[in-house]
Short mmCIF file of C-alpha atoms in Angstrom, two decimals:
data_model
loop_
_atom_site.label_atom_id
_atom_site.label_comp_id
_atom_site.label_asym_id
_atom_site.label_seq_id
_atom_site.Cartn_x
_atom_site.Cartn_y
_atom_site.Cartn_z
CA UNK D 23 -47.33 28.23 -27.24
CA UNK D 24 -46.88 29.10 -31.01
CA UNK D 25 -49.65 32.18 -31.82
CA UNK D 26 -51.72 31.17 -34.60
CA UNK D 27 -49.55 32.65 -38.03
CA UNK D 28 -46.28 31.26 -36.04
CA UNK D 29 -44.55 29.02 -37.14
CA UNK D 30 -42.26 26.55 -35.10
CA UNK D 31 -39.24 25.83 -35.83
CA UNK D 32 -36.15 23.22 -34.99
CA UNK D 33 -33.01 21.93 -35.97
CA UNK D 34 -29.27 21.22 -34.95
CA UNK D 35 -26.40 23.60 -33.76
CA UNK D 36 -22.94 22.46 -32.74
CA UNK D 37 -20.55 24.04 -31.10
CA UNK D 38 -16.48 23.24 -31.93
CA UNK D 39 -13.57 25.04 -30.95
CA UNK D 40 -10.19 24.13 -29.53
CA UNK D 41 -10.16 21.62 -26.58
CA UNK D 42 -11.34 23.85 -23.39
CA UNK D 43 -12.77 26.60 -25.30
CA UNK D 44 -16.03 26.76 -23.31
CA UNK D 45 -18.42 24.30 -25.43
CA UNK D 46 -19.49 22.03 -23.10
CA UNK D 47 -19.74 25.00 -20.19
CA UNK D 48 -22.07 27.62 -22.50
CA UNK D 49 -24.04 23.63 -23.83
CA UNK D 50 -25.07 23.60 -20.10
CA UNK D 51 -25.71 26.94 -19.90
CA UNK D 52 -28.35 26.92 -23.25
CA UNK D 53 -30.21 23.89 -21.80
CA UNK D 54 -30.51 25.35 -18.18
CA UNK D 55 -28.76 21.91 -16.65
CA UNK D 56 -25.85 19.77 -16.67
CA UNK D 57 -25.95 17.51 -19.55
CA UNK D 58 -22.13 17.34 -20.79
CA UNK D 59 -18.89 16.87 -18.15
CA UNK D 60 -16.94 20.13 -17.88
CA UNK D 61 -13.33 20.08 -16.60
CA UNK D 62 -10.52 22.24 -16.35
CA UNK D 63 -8.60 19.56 -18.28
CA UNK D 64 -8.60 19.95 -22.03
CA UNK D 65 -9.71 17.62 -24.27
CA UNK D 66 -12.38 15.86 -21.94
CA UNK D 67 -15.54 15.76 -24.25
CA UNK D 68 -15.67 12.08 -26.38
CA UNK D 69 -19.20 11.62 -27.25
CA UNK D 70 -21.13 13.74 -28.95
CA UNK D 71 -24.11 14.33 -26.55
CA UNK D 72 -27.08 16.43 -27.82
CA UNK D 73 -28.44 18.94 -25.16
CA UNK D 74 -32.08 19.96 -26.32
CA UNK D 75 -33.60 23.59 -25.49
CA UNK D 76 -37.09 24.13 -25.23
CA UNK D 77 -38.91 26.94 -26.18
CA UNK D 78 -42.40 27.94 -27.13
CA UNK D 79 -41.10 28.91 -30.60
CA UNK D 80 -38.88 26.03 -31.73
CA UNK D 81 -37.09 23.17 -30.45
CA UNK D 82 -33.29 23.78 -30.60
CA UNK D 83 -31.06 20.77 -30.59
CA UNK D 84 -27.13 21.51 -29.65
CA UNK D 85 -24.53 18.84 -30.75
CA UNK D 86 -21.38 18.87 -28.20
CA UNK D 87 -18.29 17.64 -30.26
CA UNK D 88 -15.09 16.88 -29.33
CA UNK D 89 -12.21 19.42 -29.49
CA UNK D 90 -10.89 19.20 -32.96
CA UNK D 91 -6.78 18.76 -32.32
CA UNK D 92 -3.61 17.14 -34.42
CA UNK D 93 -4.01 14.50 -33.38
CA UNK D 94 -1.69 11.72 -31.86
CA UNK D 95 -3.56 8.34 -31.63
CA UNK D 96 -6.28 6.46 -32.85
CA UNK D 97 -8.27 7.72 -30.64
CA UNK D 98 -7.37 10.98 -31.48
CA UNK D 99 -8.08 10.00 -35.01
CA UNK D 100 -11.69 9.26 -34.45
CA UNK D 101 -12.57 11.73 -32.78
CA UNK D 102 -11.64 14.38 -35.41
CA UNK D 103 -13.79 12.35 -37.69
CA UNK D 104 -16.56 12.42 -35.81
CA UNK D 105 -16.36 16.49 -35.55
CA UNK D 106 -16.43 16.71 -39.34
CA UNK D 107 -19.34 14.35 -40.02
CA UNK D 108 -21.27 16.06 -37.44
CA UNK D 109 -20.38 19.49 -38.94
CA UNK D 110 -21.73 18.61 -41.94
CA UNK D 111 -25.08 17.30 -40.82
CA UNK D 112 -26.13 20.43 -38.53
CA UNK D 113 -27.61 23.90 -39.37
CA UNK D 114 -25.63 25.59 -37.77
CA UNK D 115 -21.97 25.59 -36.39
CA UNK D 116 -20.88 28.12 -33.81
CA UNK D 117 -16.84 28.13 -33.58
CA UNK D 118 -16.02 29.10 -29.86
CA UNK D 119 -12.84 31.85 -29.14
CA UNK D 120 -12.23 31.94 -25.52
CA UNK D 121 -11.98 35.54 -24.67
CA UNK D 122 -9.11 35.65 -23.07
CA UNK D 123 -6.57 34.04 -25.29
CA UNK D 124 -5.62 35.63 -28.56
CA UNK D 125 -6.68 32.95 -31.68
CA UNK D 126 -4.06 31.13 -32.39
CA UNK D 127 -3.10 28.49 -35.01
CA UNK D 128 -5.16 25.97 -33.23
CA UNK D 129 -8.04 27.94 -34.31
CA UNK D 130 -6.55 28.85 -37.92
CA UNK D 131 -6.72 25.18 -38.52
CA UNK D 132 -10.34 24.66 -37.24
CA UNK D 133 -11.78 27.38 -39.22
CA UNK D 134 -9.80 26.45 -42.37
CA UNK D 135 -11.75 23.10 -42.07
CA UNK D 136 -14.86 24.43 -41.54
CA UNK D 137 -13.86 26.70 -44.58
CA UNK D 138 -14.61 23.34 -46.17
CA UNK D 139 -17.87 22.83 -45.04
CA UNK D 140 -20.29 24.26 -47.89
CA UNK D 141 -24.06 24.61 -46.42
CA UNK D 142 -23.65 24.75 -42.64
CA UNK D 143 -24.70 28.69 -41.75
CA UNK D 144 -21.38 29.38 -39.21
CA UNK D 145 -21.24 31.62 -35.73
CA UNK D 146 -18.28 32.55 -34.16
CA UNK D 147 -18.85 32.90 -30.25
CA UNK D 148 -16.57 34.75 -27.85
CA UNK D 149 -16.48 32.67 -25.03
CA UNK D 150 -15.73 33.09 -21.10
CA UNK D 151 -16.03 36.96 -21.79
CA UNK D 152 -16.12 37.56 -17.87
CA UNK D 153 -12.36 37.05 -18.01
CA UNK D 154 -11.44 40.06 -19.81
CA UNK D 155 -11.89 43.64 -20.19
CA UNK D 156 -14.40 45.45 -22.53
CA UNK D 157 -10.83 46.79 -24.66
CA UNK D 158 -9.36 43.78 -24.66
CA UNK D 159 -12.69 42.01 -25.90
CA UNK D 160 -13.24 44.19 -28.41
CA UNK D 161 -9.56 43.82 -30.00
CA UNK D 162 -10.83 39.97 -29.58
CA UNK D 163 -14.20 40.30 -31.22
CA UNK D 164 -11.52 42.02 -34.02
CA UNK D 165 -9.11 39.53 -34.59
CA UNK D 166 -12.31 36.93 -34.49
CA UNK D 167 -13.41 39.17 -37.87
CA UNK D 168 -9.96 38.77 -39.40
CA UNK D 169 -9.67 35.61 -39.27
CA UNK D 170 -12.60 34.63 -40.86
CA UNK D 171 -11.48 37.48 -43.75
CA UNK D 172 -8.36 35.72 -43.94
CA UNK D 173 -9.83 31.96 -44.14
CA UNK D 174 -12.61 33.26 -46.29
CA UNK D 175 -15.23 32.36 -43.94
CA UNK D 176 -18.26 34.51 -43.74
CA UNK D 177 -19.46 34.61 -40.00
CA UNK D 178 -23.57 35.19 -40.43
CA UNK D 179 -22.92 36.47 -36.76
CA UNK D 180 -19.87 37.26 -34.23
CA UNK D 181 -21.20 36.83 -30.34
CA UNK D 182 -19.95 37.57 -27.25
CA UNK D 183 -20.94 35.47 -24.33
CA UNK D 184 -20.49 34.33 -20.63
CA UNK D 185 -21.89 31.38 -20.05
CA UNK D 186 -20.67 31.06 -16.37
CA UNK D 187 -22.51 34.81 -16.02
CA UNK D 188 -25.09 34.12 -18.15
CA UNK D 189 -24.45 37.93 -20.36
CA UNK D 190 -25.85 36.98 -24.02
CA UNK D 191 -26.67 33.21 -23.23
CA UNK D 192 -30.18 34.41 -24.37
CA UNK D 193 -29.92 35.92 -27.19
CA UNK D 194 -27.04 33.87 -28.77
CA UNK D 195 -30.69 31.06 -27.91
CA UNK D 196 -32.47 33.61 -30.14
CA UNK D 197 -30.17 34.04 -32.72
CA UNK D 198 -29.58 30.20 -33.17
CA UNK D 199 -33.31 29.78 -33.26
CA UNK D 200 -33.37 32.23 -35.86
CA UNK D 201 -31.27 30.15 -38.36
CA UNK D 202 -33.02 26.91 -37.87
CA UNK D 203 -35.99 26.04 -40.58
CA UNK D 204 -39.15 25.62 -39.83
CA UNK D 205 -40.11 21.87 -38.56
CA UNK D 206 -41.95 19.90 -35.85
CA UNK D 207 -40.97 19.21 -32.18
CA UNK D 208 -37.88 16.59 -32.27
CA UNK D 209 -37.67 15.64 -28.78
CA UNK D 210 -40.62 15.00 -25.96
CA UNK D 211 -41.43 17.99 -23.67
CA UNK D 212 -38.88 17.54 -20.65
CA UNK D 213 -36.14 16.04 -22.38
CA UNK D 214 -32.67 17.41 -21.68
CA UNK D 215 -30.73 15.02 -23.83
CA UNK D 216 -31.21 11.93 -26.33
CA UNK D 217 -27.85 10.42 -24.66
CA UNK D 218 -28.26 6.95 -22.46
CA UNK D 219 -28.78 7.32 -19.09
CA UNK D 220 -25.52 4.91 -19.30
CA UNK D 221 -23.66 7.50 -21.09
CA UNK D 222 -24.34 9.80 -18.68
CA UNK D 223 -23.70 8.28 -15.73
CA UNK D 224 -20.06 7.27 -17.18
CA UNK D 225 -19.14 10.98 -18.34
CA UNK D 226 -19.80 12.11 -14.76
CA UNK D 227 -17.77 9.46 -13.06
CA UNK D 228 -14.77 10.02 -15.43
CA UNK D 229 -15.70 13.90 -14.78
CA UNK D 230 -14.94 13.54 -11.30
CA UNK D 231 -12.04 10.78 -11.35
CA UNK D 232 -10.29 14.39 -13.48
CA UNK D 233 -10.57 16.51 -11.06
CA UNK D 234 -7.30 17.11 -9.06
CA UNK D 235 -5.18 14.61 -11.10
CA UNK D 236 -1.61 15.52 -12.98
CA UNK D 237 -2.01 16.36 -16.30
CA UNK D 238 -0.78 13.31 -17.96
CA UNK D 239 -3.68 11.10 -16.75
CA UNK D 240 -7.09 12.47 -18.86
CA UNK D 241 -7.11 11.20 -21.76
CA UNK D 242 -6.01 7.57 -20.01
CA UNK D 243 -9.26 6.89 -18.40
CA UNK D 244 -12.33 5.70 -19.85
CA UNK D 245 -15.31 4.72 -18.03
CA UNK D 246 -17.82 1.50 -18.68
CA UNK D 247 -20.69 1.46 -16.78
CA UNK D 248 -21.16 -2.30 -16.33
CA UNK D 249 -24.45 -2.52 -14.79
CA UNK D 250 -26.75 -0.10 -13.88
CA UNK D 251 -30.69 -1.04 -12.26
CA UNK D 252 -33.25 -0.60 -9.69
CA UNK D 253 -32.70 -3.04 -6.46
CA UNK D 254 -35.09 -5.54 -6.42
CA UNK D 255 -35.90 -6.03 -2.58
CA UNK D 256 -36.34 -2.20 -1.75
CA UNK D 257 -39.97 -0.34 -0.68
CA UNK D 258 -41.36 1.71 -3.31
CA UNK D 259 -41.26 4.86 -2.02
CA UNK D 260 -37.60 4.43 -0.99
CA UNK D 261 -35.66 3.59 -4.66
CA UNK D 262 -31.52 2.42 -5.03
CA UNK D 263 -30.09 2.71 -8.03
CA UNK D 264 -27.15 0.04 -8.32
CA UNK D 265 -24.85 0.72 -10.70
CA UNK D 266 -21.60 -0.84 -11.67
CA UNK D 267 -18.47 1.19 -13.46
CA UNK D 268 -15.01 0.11 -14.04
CA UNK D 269 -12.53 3.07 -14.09
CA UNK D 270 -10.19 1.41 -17.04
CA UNK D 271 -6.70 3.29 -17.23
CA UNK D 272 -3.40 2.07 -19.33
CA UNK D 273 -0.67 1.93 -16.68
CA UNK D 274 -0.23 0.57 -13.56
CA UNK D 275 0.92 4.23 -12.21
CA UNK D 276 -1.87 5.45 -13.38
CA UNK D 277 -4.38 2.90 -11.43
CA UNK D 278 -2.62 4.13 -8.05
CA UNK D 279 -3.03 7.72 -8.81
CA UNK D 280 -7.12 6.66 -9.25
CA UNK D 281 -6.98 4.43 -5.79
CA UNK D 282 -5.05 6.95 -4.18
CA UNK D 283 -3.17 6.21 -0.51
CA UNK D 284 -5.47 3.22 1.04
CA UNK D 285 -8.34 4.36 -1.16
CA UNK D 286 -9.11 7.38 -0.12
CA UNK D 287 -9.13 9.03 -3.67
CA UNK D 288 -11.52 6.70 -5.27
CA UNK D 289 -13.24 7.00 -2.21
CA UNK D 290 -13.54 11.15 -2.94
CA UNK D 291 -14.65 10.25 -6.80
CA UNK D 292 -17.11 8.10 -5.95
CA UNK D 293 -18.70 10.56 -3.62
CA UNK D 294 -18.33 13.43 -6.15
CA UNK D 295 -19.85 11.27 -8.71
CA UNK D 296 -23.16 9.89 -6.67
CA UNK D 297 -24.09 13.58 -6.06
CA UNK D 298 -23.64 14.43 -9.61
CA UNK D 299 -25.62 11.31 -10.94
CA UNK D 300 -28.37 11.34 -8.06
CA UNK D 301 -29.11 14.97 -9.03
CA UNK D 302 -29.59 14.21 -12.92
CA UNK D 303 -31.72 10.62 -12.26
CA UNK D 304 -33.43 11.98 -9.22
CA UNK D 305 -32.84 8.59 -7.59
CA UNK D 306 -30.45 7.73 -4.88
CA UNK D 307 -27.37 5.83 -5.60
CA UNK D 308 -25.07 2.62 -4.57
CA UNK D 309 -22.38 3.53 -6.61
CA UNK D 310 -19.94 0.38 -7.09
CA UNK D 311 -16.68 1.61 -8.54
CA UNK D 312 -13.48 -0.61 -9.63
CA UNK D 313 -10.09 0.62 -11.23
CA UNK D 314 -8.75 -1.51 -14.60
CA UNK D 315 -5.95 -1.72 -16.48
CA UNK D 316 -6.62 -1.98 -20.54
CA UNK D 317 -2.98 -1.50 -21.76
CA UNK D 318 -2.24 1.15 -24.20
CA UNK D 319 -5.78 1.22 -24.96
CA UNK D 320 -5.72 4.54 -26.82
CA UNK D 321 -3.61 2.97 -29.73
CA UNK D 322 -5.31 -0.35 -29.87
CA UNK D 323 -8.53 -0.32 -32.16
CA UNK D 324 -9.59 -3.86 -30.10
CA UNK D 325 -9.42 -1.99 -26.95
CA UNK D 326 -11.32 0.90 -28.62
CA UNK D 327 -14.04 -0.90 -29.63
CA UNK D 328 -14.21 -2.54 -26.74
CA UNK D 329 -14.46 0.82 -25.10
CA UNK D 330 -16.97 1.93 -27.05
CA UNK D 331 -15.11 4.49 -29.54
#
C-alpha cells in the first residue's frame, strides 16, 4: 500500500532495440510471466502488447514494439511506423544493447531516430549481460555512452541487466518507476496485459510453429485465431477451451515445412502451443490447428488487412 504522504504513480515505458535484442525476454522478466512470444528468430514481435507491473508504489505499464529495421515490405513498413508513434506517446523509452555484440549501425540508426523524439525521458539497457565478461561489459556500457555523445542523445540512465538471471531486473523496475508522473492505477489488480486473450493465444501458436524452422520461414507465418470458446456440453468443474487457428504462410514449400512428414510437425506445434496457452488461461485446451496459403501476403495491403496489420 501507498503510506499516507506517498504518492502513486504510473505511466508507459517501451522498450526498442534491434530485432532480438532482448525486449520481449527482459518484458517477461519485469511482469514476472510470459506475456510476449520470445524466439531465437529475429524479428518475431508484431503487435505491440503492453505487459503491466504491479507494485505498491505505482503501476508501470511496458509497451513491447517491434524491432525497428530497413525495412523491405509493407509489412515491414508498418511496423516501423508503429515503433515511432508509440515512442512518442510513452514516458519513457529504454533502447536495448545486447551485451554481447558491439553496437553497430543497426543501432546508430535507431538512436538517431529516437534523437528525434523531443519529450520521451530515454534509457539505454545492456541486455543479456550473462553472456559476457565484466571487461568486456564495461567496454560495452562505454561504447553505449559514445554513442549517445555522438547522436546527441542524453541517456537519463545507462543499465546493465540479465533478464534470463534476473541481475538488475529490479532496480531497472525502480528506476523506470522513478521517471513516471504521478497518476492513478491504469489497469485492475491482477492484470498482466490489456492484449485479447485472442492475441495471445495467436502469438504463442506462431511462437511455437518458429521454433526449429530454417530461417527463411518467420516472417511468412501469421496466425488467425478463428474461433476461440467454452464447449457447451461439458460439466462445470471440468472446462474445454475450443479454439480454432489457421497457420497462414505464402508458399506452398513453406506449408510442408509447417505439416512436416505425415504431420508430425504440426502435430509437435500444436502440443507446444496447448501447454503454453493452458498455462496463461488456466483452462485446458482442444486446440484445432490448420495450415493456409495467403500468397505473398507480406506485400499485399488486402492480405494485410485481412491479417490484421
Amino acid at each position: 500500500m501507498v503510506e499516507p504522504g506517498e504518492t502513486f504513480k504510473s505511466g508507459f515505458a517501451c522498450f526498442v532495440g534491434r530485432p532480438n535484442a532482448g525486449k520481449s525476454t527482459l518484458t517477461n522478466a519485469l511482469v514476472g510471466s510470459k506475456v510476449v512470444i520470445t524466439s531465437s528468430k529475429p524479428q518475431t514481435t508484431r503487435t505491440v502488447v503492453r505487459g503491466i507491473v504491479h507494485r505498491d508504489d505505482a503501476q508501470l505499464v511496458l509497451v513491447d514494439t517491434p524491432g525497428l529495421h530497413k525495412p523491405r515490405t509493407l509489412l515491414g513498413e508498418r511496423l516501423n511506423d508503429l515503433v515511432k508513434t508509440t515512442w512518442a506517446e510513452v514516458d519513457v523509452v529504454a533502447v536495448c544493447f545486447p551485451a554481447n555484440e558491439k553496437p553497430g549501425p543497426g543501432d546508430r540508426f535507431i538512436v538517431n531516430e529516437l534523437a528525434k523524439v523531443r519529450k520521451s525521458v530515454k534509457f539505454a539497457i545492456a541486455t543479456k549481460t550473462d553472456l559476457v565478461a565484466p571487461d568486456e561489459l564495461a567496454a560495452h556500457l562505454l561504447a553505449i555512452a559514445e554513442l549517445g555523445r555522438e547522436t546527441g542523445t542524453e541517456w537519463a540512465e545507462i543499465v546493465p541487466v540479465s533478464a534470463k538471471s534476473g541481475d538488475q531486473v529490479q532496480l531497472l523496475a525502480d528506476l523506470l518507476v522513478g521517471r513516471l508522473p504521478e497518476g492513478p492505477q491504469l489497469y485492475p489488480d491482477g492484470d498482466l496485459s490489456d492484449a485479447p486473450e485472442e492475441t495471445i493465444v495467436a502469438e504463442l501458436i506462431r511462437e511455437a510453429s518458429l521454433e526449429g524452422v530454417r530461417d527463411e520461414l518467420p516472417h511468412s507465418i501469421a496466425v488467425v485465431v478463428e474461433e476461440m470458446g467454452l464447449k457447451e456440453d461439458r460439466p462445470a468443474d471440468k472446462p474445454l477451451l475450443y479454439i480454432h487457428a489457421n497457420l497462414y504462410v505464402e508458399r506452398d514449400s513453406q506449408k510442408g515445412i509447417i505439416i512436416g512428414h505425415k504431420g508430425a510437425r504440426l502435430k509437435e506445434v500444436g502440443m507446444a502451443a496447448r501447454t503454453q496457452i493452458e498455462a496463461i488461461l488456466g483452462t485446458p485446451v482442444y486446440l484445432d490447428l490448420r495450415v493456409k496459403i495467403a500468397k505473398d501476403w507480406q506485400r499485399d495491403p488486402r492480405q494485410l488487412r485481412k491479417l490484421g496489420f
